[in-house]
Amino acid sequence: MNFSEVFKLSSLLCKFSPDGRYLASCVQYRLIVRDVNNLQILQLYTCLDQIQYIEWSSDSLFILCAMYKRGIVQVWSLEQPDWHCKIDEGSAGLVASCWSPDGRHILNTTEFYLRITVWSLCTKSVSYIKYPKACQHGIAFTKDGRYMALAERRDCKDFISLFVCSDWQLLRHFDTETQDLSGIEWAPNGCVLAVWDTCLEYKILLYSLDGRLLSTYSAYEWSLGIKSVAWSPSSQFLAIGSYDEKVRILNHVTWKKITEFEHPATIANPKIIVYKEMEKSPRVETESLAFPPARAQASALFSTQSKYDISQVPVSLQYIKPVADRANPRIGIGMLAFSPDNCFLATKNDNIPNAIWIWDVQKLKLFVVLEQLYAVQLFQWDPRQPRLAICTGNSKVYLWSPAGCVSVQVPMEGDFQVLSLCWHSSGDSMALLTKDNFCMCYLEREEVK
Amino acid sequence: MGDWKTITVPALSSASKIPYQNTSEKKMSPSSLNMQQVLRSPLPLSKSMHSFFSAFCTEENVEQSISYLNRELTTLGFPSLYSECKDKELNVVSVLNCMNELLVLQRKNLRAQEEVEIQHLKLGSDMDHLQNCYAKVKEQLETSRREIVGLQERDRQQQCKNRNLHQLLKNEKDEVQKLQNIIASRATQYNHDMKRKEREYNKLKERLHQLVMNKKDKKIAMDVLNYVGRVDGKRGAWRTGKTEARNEEEMYKVLLGGYEQRQKQLLVENAELKKVLQQMKKEMISLLPPQKQKPKERAEDGIGPVLSDMEEDAVELNKENMWELSCETVREQLTNSIRKQWRMLKNHVEKLDNQVSRAHSGALNGSDVISREDHELETEKLELEIQQCKEMIKTQQQLLQDCYLLEERERLQEEWKLFREQKKNFERERRSFTEAAIRLGLERKAFEEDRGAWLKQQFLSMTSDHKNSEHVKSQSAYSGSSDPDNQLMNFRSRQKKPHCLPSVPPSEELCQTIQHIPHNSNLSVVLNKTTEDSKPKQWKGLNKAETE
């Protein structure tokens, strides 16, 4: 594993281009585009205000930079650095901004979710979509980029509008039987749309592309419901993580539950491998210590090494029972992700924040549990193979694959608290992001297969 | 005997006088008085008895005492003491009889008394015992009564508690129900409130929207250097009905594509499952006894006249290409037939199980016993066979081993023979070589001598040659030709050995002779061959000889 230098970063805004050639990062109001292999600065753009969001267009030719405070979106071109585009929402304000799948339209969500403005970079046309739903995942594009599903709310009722992305024609408009829609997501095959309700009610609805309701699933009543949802890459399974610390898997043929995964605090099954991160104090060679000590040496001295040990079953994990009378409690399954080959499902139970559970999808059984020293911040699967990268807010990055797991210390001077990471589309490298910096980590092909 | 009356009696000494007084009261006897005295007095009984005996009858009152005794005895039923003929004469016999009778009676009475006393004691102890038992039983009764009372009390308390708990449970259930109702009502209330607030919020949004639209803010604009071309390079098209229709079509195409894919997958799965079922059916049929093949046909017939045209295909359907059809009836047929086979198999297995269990329990059922015997015979036969086979295998193995050994030995013997032959040949050769070498040595010596002589002659002839050189020549020629056969032979042999020089080392000579000799002797042919290819063997032999 090779680590690059540290570069400045702000607001964890660091994204790879879809074609994998460039890396865009933000420092305050500057947008820096680097080459992925040698991290040389290719382009440097200056925006009008502090950038809050960046996104690459699908053909990797344009980048949009959204500045919510000023209500401005600036678009930059890689081919022509002189080309500029500024979209000003003015008094309408700006809450969210994203590209359309063809890379030529920008969808701005104005303040108070008043409307969604569709700006076209090809023509002078502007479209408005009224009554968008004020929720986080209100817009969903199919994987092939042909259709867009938009959640709307009119007269205290939820609706879904399906648009054709090529000409923004409204294809279907139907109401949903939800109390308060909280998210929508397309299946990877683009034929089924999953719509789930607020956490106060466990309900998930499955609609076909032409607007027909295929099935409804509700596991229980009254208690807090769905927290996270993930489709398997083959569209065969839909994993639903809920506040009762369980993940339920629905199959795509009957849309009925085929199994549920529990996340108890004690693991007793001897067939499950539990990796526990242990600290090991570094060996200090007193002869080679110089005075005054060099900076690198000092940080190496005080940084704690860690490694994974296999714990003997039964293992009891650290269970946190949060305060019961607060909204949005940190309980239940907060993170869910399928591996790209559809073999594994990684989950995180917010009641046990230090552990990641990896399930074998073929056998529908728990496979591995990773117990970290600190709370897991983020995990992400390698886009090409079943390899999971994890960061827990300390200066290490952890990798798991079916062959084993490894804990890698990021060899940087000073503090390098990894808060987030993102994989390159080839799976050969990833970017590790901290509050103020980022660095690239290049993985060799033979390592950690 | 008399009434015992407590009358104080004067002293014994005056007993003689008293009898008169005593006899006036006939009912009383002096004996009785004395008896009482005896009984009251603390004197030992034996003495008193003696005194008593003497006290009753003295010498003076014999007649009275006799008459008294007689009276008493007769009243008791004994015969009279007096003789029959004469009065006042004592019948000694009857007296003795009476005495004996009285003794017997006395003894009987004593025995009876003893018995009575014993019984009395027994009864007394029985009574005590019964009293004790009675007391104990009374106690037990008391305690059990007390216990009963206590238990009853406890039972009552438990009943009370039970009732209380039931009540509590009911209360809790009611509360739960109430809370659920509350939750439901609160949920509706909450929804209602939410809706109200949302309506208000929508109104605000509308208002805001109006304001925003009305302001005609010049700021809301897009400022772009130049418009970018579309991704696919074409121009944007107008949105018409045709495009709408096309979009619909596209959408349905996508959906249909998804469904087709899924259907393909399901078909493949179905085909596999049908194959598996077919296999299972075949295996099941093979397991069962080959009687009931007909039910299969019957099952197909049983489906009804609807399949009259399918019946012809029914036979076909049971063959290998059944899975190409995927209609409902085919599926039903397959599942029905498999179920039937499975039931038959189950019955068969159950029957076997029963047989086995019956055999274990030892019940004598004709067919079972026979089958068991058969089974045992079979097993014995098989075991025998196995034994025989094993033995055969063993013997064969041994034979093979022996064979191998024999083979090895034969080969070894052959080799030995060869070796010995070769050794002999080698010896012969060696001998011939040595002879040849000796001969050669001799010949050489002779040759040397001849040469020496010839040289001398030459020298001599040369020195004296001026005179008669012709002579020398002729002589030399002559010497060349007139030499004895030896020299000629030498010359010839010299010719034969063209490059043979006197200073040739002997080994080389020997080799050369060896090489040349092949022309003459066939032995050396053999020798050559043997030297070439028997060297290893010979070495081997030598080695062997060395090792041995």
Coordinates of N, CA and C in Angstrom, one line a residue, chain B residues 3-90:
Chain B
D3 N -67.5 -69.0 106.4 CA -67.4 -67.6 106.2 C -66.2 -67.1 107.0
W4 N -65.5 -66.2 106.3 CA -64.4 -65.6 107.0 C -64.9 -64.4 107.7
K5 N -64.8 -64.6 109.0 CA -65.2 -63.4 109.8 C -64.1 -62.9 110.6
T6 N -64.0 -61.7 110.8 CA -62.9 -61.1 111.5 C -63.3 -61.1 113.0
I7 N -63.0 -62.1 113.6 CA -63.2 -62.1 115.1 C -61.9 -62.3 115.8
T8 N -61.7 -61.4 116.8 CA -60.4 -61.6 117.5 C -60.5 -62.9 118.2
V9 N -59.5 -63.5 118.2 CA -59.4 -64.8 118.8 C -58.3 -64.7 119.9
P10 N -58.6 -65.4 121.0 CA -57.6 -65.5 122.1 C -56.4 -66.3 121.7
A11 N -55.5 -66.4 122.6 CA -54.2 -67.0 122.3 C -54.4 -68.5 122.0
L12 N -53.4 -69.0 121.4 CA -53.4 -70.4 120.9 C -53.5 -71.4 122.1
S13 N -52.8 -71.0 123.1 CA -52.8 -71.9 124.2 C -54.2 -72.2 124.7
S14 N -55.0 -71.3 124.6 CA -56.4 -71.6 125.1 C -57.2 -72.1 124.0
A15 N -56.6 -72.6 123.0 CA -57.4 -73.2 121.9 C -58.2 -74.4 122.2
S16 N -57.7 -75.2 123.2 CA -58.4 -76.4 123.5 C -59.8 -76.1 124.1
K17 N -59.8 -75.1 124.9 CA -61.1 -74.7 125.5 C -62.1 -74.1 124.5
I18 N -61.5 -73.5 123.7 CA -62.3 -72.7 122.8 C -63.2 -73.6 121.9
P19 N -62.6 -74.7 121.4 CA -63.4 -75.5 120.5 C -64.8 -75.6 120.9
Y20 N -65.1 -75.7 122.2 CA -66.5 -75.8 122.6 C -67.3 -74.6 122.2
Q21 N -66.6 -73.5 122.5 CA -67.3 -72.3 122.1 C -67.4 -72.2 120.6
N22 N -66.3 -72.7 120.1 CA -66.3 -72.6 118.6 C -67.4 -73.6 118.0
T23 N -67.5 -74.7 118.5 CA -68.4 -75.7 117.9 C -69.9 -75.2 118.1
S24 N -70.1 -74.4 119.1 CA -71.5 -73.9 119.3 C -71.8 -73.1 118.1
E25 N -70.9 -72.4 117.6 CA -71.1 -71.7 116.3 C -70.6 -72.6 115.3
K26 N -71.5 -73.4 114.7 CA -71.0 -74.4 113.8 C -70.5 -74.0 112.5
K27 N -71.0 -72.8 112.2 CA -70.6 -72.4 110.9 C -69.2 -71.9 110.8
M28 N -68.7 -71.6 111.9 CA -67.3 -71.3 111.9 C -66.4 -72.4 112.3
S29 N -65.3 -72.4 111.8 CA -64.3 -73.4 112.2 C -63.1 -72.9 112.9
P30 N -62.6 -73.6 113.8 CA -61.4 -73.1 114.4 C -60.3 -72.9 113.5
S31 N -60.4 -73.7 112.5 CA -59.3 -73.5 111.4 C -59.4 -72.2 110.8
S32 N -60.6 -71.8 110.6 CA -60.8 -70.5 110.0 C -60.2 -69.4 110.8
L33 N -60.5 -69.5 112.1 CA -60.0 -68.5 113.0 C -58.5 -68.5 113.0
N34 N -58.0 -69.7 113.1 CA -56.6 -69.8 113.1 C -56.0 -69.3 111.8
M35 N -56.7 -69.6 110.7 CA -56.3 -69.2 109.4 C -56.1 -67.7 109.4
Q36 N -57.2 -67.1 110.0 CA -57.1 -65.6 110.0 C -55.9 -65.1 110.7
Q37 N -55.8 -65.8 111.9 CA -54.6 -65.4 112.7 C -53.4 -65.5 111.9
V38 N -53.4 -66.7 111.3 CA -52.2 -67.0 110.4 C -52.0 -65.9 109.4
L39 N -53.1 -65.5 108.8 CA -53.0 -64.5 107.7 C -52.5 -63.2 108.2
R40 N -53.1 -62.8 109.4 CA -52.7 -61.5 109.9 C -51.4 -61.4 110.5
S41 N -51.0 -62.6 111.1 CA -49.7 -62.5 111.8 C -48.5 -62.5 110.8
P42 N -47.5 -61.8 111.2 CA -46.3 -61.7 110.3 C -45.4 -62.9 110.3
L43 N -45.8 -64.0 111.1 CA -45.0 -65.1 111.1 C -44.9 -65.8 109.8
P44 N -43.7 -66.4 109.5 CA -43.6 -67.1 108.2 C -44.6 -68.3 108.1
L45 N -45.0 -68.5 106.8 CA -46.2 -69.3 106.6 C -45.9 -70.8 107.0
S46 N -44.8 -71.3 106.7 CA -44.5 -72.7 107.0 C -44.7 -73.0 108.4
K47 N -44.1 -72.2 109.2 CA -44.3 -72.4 110.6 C -45.7 -72.2 111.0
S48 N -46.3 -71.2 110.4 CA -47.7 -71.0 110.8 C -48.6 -72.2 110.3
M49 N -48.1 -72.7 109.1 CA -48.9 -73.8 108.6 C -48.8 -75.0 109.5
H50 N -47.6 -75.2 109.9 CA -47.4 -76.3 110.9 C -48.3 -76.0 112.1
S51 N -48.1 -74.9 112.6 CA -48.9 -74.5 113.8 C -50.4 -74.6 113.5
F52 N -50.7 -74.2 112.2 CA -52.1 -74.2 111.8 C -52.6 -75.7 111.8
F53 N -51.7 -76.5 111.1 CA -52.1 -77.9 111.1 C -52.3 -78.5 112.4
S54 N -51.4 -78.1 113.3 CA -51.6 -78.7 114.6 C -52.7 -77.9 115.4
A55 N -53.0 -76.8 115.0 CA -54.0 -76.0 115.7 C -55.4 -76.5 115.4
F56 N -55.6 -77.0 114.3 CA -57.0 -77.5 114.0 C -57.4 -78.7 114.9
C57 N -56.5 -79.7 114.7 CA -56.8 -80.9 115.3 C -55.7 -81.3 116.4
T58 N -56.3 -81.4 117.6 CA -55.4 -81.8 118.7 C -55.8 -83.2 119.1
E59 N -55.2 -83.7 120.1 CA -55.5 -85.0 120.6 C -56.9 -85.0 121.3
E60 N -57.3 -83.9 121.7 CA -58.6 -83.9 122.4 C -59.8 -83.9 121.5
N61 N -59.6 -83.0 120.4 CA -60.8 -82.8 119.6 C -60.7 -83.6 118.3
V62 N -60.3 -84.8 118.4 CA -60.2 -85.6 117.1 C -61.6 -85.9 116.6
E63 N -62.4 -86.4 117.4 CA -63.8 -86.8 117.0 C -64.5 -85.7 116.3
Q64 N -64.4 -84.5 117.0 CA -65.1 -83.4 116.5 C -64.5 -83.0 115.1
S65 N -63.2 -83.0 115.1 CA -62.6 -82.6 113.8 C -63.0 -83.6 112.7
I66 N -63.0 -84.8 113.0 CA -63.4 -85.8 112.0 C -64.8 -85.6 111.6
S67 N -65.7 -85.4 112.5 CA -67.1 -85.2 112.1 C -67.2 -83.9 111.3
Y68 N -66.4 -82.9 111.8 CA -66.5 -81.6 111.1 C -66.0 -81.8 109.7
L69 N -64.9 -82.5 109.5 CA -64.3 -82.7 108.2 C -65.3 -83.5 107.4
N70 N -65.9 -84.5 108.0 CA -66.8 -85.4 107.3 C -68.0 -84.5 106.7
R71 N -68.5 -83.7 107.6 CA -69.6 -82.9 107.2 C -69.3 -82.0 106.0
E72 N -68.1 -81.4 106.2 CA -67.6 -80.5 105.1 C -67.5 -81.2 103.8
L73 N -66.8 -82.4 103.9 CA -66.5 -83.1 102.7 C -67.8 -83.6 102.0
T74 N -68.7 -84.1 102.8 CA -70.0 -84.6 102.2 C -70.7 -83.4 101.5
T75 N -70.7 -82.3 102.2 CA -71.4 -81.1 101.6 C -70.7 -80.8 100.2
L76 N -69.4 -81.1 100.2 CA -68.7 -80.8 98.9 C -68.8 -81.9 97.9
G77 N -69.4 -83.0 98.4 CA -69.7 -84.1 97.4 C -68.7 -85.2 97.5
F78 N -68.0 -85.2 98.5 CA -67.0 -86.3 98.6 C -67.8 -87.4 99.4
P79 N -67.3 -88.6 99.3 CA -67.9 -89.7 100.1 C -67.6 -89.5 101.6
S80 N -68.5 -90.2 102.4 CA -68.3 -90.0 103.8 C -67.1 -90.6 104.3
L81 N -66.5 -90.0 105.4 CA -65.3 -90.5 105.9 C -65.5 -91.7 106.7
Y82 N -66.7 -91.7 107.3 CA -67.1 -92.9 108.2 C -67.4 -94.1 107.4
S83 N -67.1 -95.2 108.0 CA -67.4 -96.4 107.3 C -68.9 -96.7 107.3
E84 N -69.4 -97.5 106.4 CA -70.9 -97.7 106.2 C -71.5 -98.4 107.3
C85 N -70.9 -99.5 107.7 CA -71.5 -100.3 108.7 C -71.6 -99.6 110.0
K86 N -70.5 -99.2 110.4 CA -70.5 -98.7 111.8 C -70.3 -97.2 111.8
D87 N -71.0 -96.6 112.6 CA -70.8 -95.1 112.7 C -69.7 -94.8 113.6
K88 N -69.2 -93.6 113.4 CA -68.1 -93.1 114.2 C -66.8 -93.9 114.1
E89 N -66.7 -94.6 112.9 CA -65.5 -95.3 112.7 C -64.9 -94.8 111.4
L90 N -63.8 -94.5 111.5 CA -63.1 -93.9 110.3 C -62.8 -94.9 109.2

